[in-house]
Tab-separated table of C-alpha atoms in Angstrom:
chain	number	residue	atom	x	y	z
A	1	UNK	CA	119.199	133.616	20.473
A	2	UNK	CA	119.037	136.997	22.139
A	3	UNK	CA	117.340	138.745	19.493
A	4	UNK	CA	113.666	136.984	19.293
A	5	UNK	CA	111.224	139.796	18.460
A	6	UNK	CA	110.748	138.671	14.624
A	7	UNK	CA	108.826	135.705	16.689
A	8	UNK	CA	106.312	138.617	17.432
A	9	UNK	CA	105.416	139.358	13.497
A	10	UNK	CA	104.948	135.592	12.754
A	11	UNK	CA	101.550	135.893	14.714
A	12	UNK	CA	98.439	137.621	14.242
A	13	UNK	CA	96.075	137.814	17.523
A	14	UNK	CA	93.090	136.500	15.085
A	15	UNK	CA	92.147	136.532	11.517
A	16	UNK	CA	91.651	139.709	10.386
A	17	UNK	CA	88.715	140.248	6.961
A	18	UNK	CA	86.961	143.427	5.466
A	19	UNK	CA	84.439	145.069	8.286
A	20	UNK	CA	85.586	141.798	10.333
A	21	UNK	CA	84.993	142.544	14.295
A	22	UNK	CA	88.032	141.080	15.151
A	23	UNK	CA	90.744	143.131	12.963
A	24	UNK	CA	93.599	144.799	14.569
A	25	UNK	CA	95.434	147.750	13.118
A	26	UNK	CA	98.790	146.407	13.569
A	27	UNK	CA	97.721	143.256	12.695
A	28	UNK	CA	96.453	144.867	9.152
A	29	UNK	CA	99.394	146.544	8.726
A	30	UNK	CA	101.161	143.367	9.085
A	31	UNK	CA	99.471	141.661	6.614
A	32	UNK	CA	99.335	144.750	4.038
A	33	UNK	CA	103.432	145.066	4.602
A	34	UNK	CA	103.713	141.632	3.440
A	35	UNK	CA	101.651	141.736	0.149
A	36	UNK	CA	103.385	144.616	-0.420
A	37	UNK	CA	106.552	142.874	-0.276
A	38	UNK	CA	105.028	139.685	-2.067
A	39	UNK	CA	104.021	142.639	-4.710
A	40	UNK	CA	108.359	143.581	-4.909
A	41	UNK	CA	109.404	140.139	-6.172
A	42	UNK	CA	106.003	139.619	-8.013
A	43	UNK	CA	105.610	142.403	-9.913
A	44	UNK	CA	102.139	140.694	-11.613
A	45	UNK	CA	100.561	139.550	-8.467
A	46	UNK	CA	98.421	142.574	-8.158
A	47	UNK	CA	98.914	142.820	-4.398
A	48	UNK	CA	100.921	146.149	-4.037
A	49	UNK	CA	98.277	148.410	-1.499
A	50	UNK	CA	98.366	151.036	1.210
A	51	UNK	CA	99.500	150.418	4.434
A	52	UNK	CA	97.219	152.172	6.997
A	53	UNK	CA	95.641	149.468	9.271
A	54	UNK	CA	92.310	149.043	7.206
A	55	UNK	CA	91.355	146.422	6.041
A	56	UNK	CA	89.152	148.098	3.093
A	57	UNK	CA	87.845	146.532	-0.256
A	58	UNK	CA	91.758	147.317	-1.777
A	59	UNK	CA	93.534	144.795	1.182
A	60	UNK	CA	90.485	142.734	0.262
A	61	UNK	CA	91.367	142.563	-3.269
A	62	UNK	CA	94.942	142.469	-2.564
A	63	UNK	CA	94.509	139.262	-0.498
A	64	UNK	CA	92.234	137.898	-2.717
A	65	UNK	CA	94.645	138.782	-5.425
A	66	UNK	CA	97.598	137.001	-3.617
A	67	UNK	CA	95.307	133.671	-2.948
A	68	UNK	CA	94.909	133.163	-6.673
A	69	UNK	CA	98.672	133.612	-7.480
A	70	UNK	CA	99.379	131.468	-5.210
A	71	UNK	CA	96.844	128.435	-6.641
A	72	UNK	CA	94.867	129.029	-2.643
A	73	UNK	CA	91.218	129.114	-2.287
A	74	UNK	CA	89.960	132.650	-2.666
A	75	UNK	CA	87.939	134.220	0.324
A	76	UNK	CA	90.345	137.031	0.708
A	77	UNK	CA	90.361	136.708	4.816
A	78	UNK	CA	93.675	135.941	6.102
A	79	UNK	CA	93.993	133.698	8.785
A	80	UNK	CA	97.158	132.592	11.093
A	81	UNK	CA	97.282	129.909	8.226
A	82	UNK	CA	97.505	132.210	5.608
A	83	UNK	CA	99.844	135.087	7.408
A	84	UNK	CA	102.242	131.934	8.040
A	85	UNK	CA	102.477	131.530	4.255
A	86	UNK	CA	102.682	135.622	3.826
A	87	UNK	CA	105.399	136.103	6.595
A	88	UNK	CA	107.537	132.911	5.296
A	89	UNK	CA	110.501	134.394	3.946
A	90	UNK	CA	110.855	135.974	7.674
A	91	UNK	CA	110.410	132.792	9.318
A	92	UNK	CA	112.729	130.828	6.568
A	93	UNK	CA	115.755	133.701	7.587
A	94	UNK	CA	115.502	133.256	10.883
A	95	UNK	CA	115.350	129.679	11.362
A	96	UNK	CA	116.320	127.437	8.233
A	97	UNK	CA	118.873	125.162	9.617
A	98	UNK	CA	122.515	126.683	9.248
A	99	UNK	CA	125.592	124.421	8.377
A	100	UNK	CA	128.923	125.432	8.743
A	101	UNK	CA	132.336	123.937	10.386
A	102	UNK	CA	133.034	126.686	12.526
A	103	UNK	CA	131.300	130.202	13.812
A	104	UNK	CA	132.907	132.365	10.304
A	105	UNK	CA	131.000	129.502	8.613
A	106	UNK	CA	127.814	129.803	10.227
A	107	UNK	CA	127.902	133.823	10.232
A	108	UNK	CA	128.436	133.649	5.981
A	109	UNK	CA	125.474	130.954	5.712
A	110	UNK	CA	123.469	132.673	7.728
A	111	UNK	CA	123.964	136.052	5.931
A	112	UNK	CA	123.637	134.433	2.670
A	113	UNK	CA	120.684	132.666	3.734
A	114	UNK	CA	118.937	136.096	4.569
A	115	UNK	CA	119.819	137.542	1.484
A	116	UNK	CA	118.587	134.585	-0.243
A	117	UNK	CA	115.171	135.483	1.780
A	118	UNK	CA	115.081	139.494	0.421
A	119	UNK	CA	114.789	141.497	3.214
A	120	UNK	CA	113.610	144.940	2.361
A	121	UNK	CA	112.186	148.094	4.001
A	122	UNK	CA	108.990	149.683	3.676
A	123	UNK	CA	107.789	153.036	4.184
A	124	UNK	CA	104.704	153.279	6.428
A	125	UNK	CA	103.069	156.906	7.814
A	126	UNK	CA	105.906	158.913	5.573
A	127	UNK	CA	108.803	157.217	7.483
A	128	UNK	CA	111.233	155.142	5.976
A	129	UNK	CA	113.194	152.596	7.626
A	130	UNK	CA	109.959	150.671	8.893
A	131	UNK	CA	108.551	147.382	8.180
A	132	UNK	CA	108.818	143.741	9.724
A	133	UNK	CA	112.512	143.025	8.534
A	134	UNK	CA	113.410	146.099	9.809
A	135	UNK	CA	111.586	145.846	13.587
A	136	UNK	CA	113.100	142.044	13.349
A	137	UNK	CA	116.585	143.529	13.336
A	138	UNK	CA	116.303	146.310	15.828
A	139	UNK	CA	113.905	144.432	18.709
A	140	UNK	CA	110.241	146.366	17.378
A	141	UNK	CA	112.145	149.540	16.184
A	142	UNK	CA	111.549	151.299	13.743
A	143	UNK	CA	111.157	154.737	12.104
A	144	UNK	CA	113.378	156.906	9.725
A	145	UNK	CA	115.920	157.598	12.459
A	146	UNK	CA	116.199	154.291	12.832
A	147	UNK	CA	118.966	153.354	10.915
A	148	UNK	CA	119.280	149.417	10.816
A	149	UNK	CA	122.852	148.339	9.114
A	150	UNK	CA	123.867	147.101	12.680
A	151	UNK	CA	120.888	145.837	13.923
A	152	UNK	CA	121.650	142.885	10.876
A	153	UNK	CA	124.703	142.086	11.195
A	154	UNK	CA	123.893	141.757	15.333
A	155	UNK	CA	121.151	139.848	14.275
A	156	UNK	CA	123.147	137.667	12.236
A	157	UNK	CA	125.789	136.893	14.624
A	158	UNK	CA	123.603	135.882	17.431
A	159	UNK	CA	121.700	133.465	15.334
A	160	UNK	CA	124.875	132.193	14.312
A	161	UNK	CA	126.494	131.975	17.593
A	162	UNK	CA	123.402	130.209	19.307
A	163	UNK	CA	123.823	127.185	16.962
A	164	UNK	CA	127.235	126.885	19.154
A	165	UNK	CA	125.636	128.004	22.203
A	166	UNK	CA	127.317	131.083	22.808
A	167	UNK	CA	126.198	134.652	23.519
A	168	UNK	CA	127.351	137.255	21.159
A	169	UNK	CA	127.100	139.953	23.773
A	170	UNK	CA	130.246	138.272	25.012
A	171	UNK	CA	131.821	139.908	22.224
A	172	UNK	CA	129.799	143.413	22.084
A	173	UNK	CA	127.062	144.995	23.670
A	174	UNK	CA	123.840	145.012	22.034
A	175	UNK	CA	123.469	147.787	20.198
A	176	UNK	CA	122.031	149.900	16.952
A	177	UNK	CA	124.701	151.793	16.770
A	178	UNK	CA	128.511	151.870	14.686
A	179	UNK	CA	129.916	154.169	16.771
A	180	UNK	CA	129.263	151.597	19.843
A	181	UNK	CA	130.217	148.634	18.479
A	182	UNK	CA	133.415	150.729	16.968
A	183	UNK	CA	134.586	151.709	20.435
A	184	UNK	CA	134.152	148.474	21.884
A	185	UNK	CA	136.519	147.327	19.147
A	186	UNK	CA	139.156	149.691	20.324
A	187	UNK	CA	138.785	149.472	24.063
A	188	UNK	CA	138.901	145.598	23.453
A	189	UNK	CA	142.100	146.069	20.856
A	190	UNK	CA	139.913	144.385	18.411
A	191	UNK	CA	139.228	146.814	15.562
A	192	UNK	CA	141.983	147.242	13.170
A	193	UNK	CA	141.966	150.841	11.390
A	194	UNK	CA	142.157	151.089	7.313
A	195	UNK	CA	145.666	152.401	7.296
A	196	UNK	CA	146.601	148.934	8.703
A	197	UNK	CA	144.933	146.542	6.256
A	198	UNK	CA	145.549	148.597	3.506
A	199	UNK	CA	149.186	146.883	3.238
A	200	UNK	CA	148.038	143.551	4.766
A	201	UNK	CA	145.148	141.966	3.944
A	202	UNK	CA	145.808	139.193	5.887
A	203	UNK	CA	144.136	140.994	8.929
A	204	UNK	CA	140.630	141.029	7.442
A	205	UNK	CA	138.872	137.458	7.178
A	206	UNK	CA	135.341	136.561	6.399
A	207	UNK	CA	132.837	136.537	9.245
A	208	UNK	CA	134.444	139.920	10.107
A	209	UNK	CA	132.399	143.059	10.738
A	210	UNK	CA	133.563	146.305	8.673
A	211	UNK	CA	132.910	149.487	9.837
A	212	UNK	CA	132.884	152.412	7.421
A	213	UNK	CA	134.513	155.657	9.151
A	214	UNK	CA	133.495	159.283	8.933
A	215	UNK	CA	136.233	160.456	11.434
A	216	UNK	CA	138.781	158.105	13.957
A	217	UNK	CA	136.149	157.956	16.545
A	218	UNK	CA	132.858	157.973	13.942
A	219	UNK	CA	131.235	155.383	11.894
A	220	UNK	CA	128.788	155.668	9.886
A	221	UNK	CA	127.750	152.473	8.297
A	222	UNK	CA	128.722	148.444	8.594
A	223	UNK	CA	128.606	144.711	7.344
A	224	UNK	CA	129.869	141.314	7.349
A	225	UNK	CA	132.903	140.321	5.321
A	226	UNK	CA	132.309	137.308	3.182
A	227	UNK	CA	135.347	137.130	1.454
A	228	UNK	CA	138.771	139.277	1.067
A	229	UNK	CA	140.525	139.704	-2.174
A	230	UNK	CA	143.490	142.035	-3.512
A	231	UNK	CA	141.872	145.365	-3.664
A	232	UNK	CA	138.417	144.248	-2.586
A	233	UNK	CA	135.746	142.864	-0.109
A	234	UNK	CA	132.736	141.064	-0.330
A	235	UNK	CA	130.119	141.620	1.837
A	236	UNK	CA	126.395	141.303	2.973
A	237	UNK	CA	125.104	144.600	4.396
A	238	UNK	CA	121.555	145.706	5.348
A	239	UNK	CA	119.897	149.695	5.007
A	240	UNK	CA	122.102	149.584	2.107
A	241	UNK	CA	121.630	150.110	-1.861
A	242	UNK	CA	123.684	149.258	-5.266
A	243	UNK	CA	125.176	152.469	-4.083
A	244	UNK	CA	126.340	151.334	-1.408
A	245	UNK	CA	124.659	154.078	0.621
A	246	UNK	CA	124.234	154.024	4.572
A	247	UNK	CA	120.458	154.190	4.546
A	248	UNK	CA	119.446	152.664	1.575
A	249	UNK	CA	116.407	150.019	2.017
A	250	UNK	CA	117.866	146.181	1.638
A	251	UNK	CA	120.208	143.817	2.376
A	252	UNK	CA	122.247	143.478	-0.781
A	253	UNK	CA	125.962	141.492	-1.172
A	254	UNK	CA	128.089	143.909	-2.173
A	255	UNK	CA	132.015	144.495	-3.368
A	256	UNK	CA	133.863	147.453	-1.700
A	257	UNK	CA	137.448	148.457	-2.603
A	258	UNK	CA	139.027	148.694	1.170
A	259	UNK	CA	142.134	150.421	-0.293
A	260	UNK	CA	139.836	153.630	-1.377
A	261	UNK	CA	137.791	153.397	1.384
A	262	UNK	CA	138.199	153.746	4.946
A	263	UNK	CA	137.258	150.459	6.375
A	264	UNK	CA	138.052	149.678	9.888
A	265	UNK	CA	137.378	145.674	10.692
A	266	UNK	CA	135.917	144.640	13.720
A	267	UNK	CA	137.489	141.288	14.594
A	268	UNK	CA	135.171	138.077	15.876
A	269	UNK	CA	137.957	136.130	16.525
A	270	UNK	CA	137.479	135.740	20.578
A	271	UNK	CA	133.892	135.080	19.639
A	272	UNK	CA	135.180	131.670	17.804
């Protein structure tokens, strides 16, 4: 894989306790970022707390809090042990074994099986777009400019084309960016615009990035294709919504009408 910095925030440099001479603020933050994510799909864990790098009486609580939902012995200190446990929904997205007979295969499994995982954004010092999924898919970035819809589906592709051995900068630069990844279809004849698939559906197939346009030469949002139908699309998208919108906070499967919308479809073909 190319993309390896979600290695970085499976590890904490030691383990970090209330007024413990050893904590690290990013370290904390880790750890607080996670029960507050454990706190999203556990709405009765009682681990929802600030993240600010402390590790106060409230992140002691939290933990402790998050031990006892969890049937673990309670001494609210969280060790490498612990954050392992904490950070495994990370780990499971980024390196459950992935079937599939072929690379389109391997990109939809993969998708689904970080979707399965619930990756979602946090907010952190008043910015949005911040968190560990988020610095996972754009290589420790972060930050409300940030915008991370590409930095996925990169992120997906790579992990899926490693399982084959190949390099998916073979196929596009790495990049955060649509607008990048949008040219590089055209210079490489490899994006097909909306007016095109419109009449013939037949040009979009799963694995397939689509690339939402603002103007010819401006995109402004993207996602894997996991399966084409008359009118529609399925797909897997990250910074997204149930609206659909280009910075929302999660990687959702979605349905999109390509016939209203204009959907160009960046082709993997000469990746598989």
């Amino acid at each position: 894989m190319q993309k390896t910095f979600y290695q970085k925030e499976l590890l904490i440099k030691a383990t970090q306790q209330r007024n413990g001479a050893n904590n690290n603020k990013k370290d904390v933050e880790k750890i607080q970022s996670w029960l507050n994510l454990f706190a999203m799909q556990n709405p009765g864990s009682g681990t929802a707390t600030g993240i600010d790098g402390d590790f106060g009486p409230a992140t002691e609580k939290a933990v402790l809090n998050y031990q006892k939902f969890n049937g673990l012995p309670q001494n609210g200190t969280v060790d490498q042990n612990l954050f392992d446990k904490l950070a495994s929904p990370l780990k499971k997205a980024f390196e459950s074994p992935i079937s599939g007979n072929n690379l389109r295969e391997l990109i939809l499994n993969t998708a689904k099986n970080h979707l399965k995982n619930q990756p979602f954004e946090l907010v952190i010092n008043n910015q949005s777009n911040t968190g560990p999924w988020v610095r996972s898919y754009m290589d420790g970035h972060e930050g409300t400019e940030w915008f991370w819809c590409m930095g996925f589906v990169q992120a997906i592709i790579d992990q899926a084309a490693s399982v084959q051995g190949k390099n998916f900068k073979t196929l596009m630069p790495l990049t955060y960016s649509c607008d990048t990844v949008g040219t590089t279809g055209l210079q490489k004849n490899i994006l097909t615009r909306y007016q095109k698939t419109r009449t013939n559906p037949a040009l979009i197939k799963p694995g397939d990035i689509f690339l939402l346009q603002k103007t010819p030469n401006d995109w402004i949002h993207t996602g894997i294709v996991t399966a084409v139908h008359a009118d529609t699309i399925e797909t897997i998208e990250g910074n997204t919504n149930s609206g659909g919108s280009n910075n929302g906070n999660a990687v959702l499967d979605k349905i999109r009408n390509y016939k209203q919308s204009k959907l160009d479809f960046f082709s993997i073909e000469s990746l598989v």
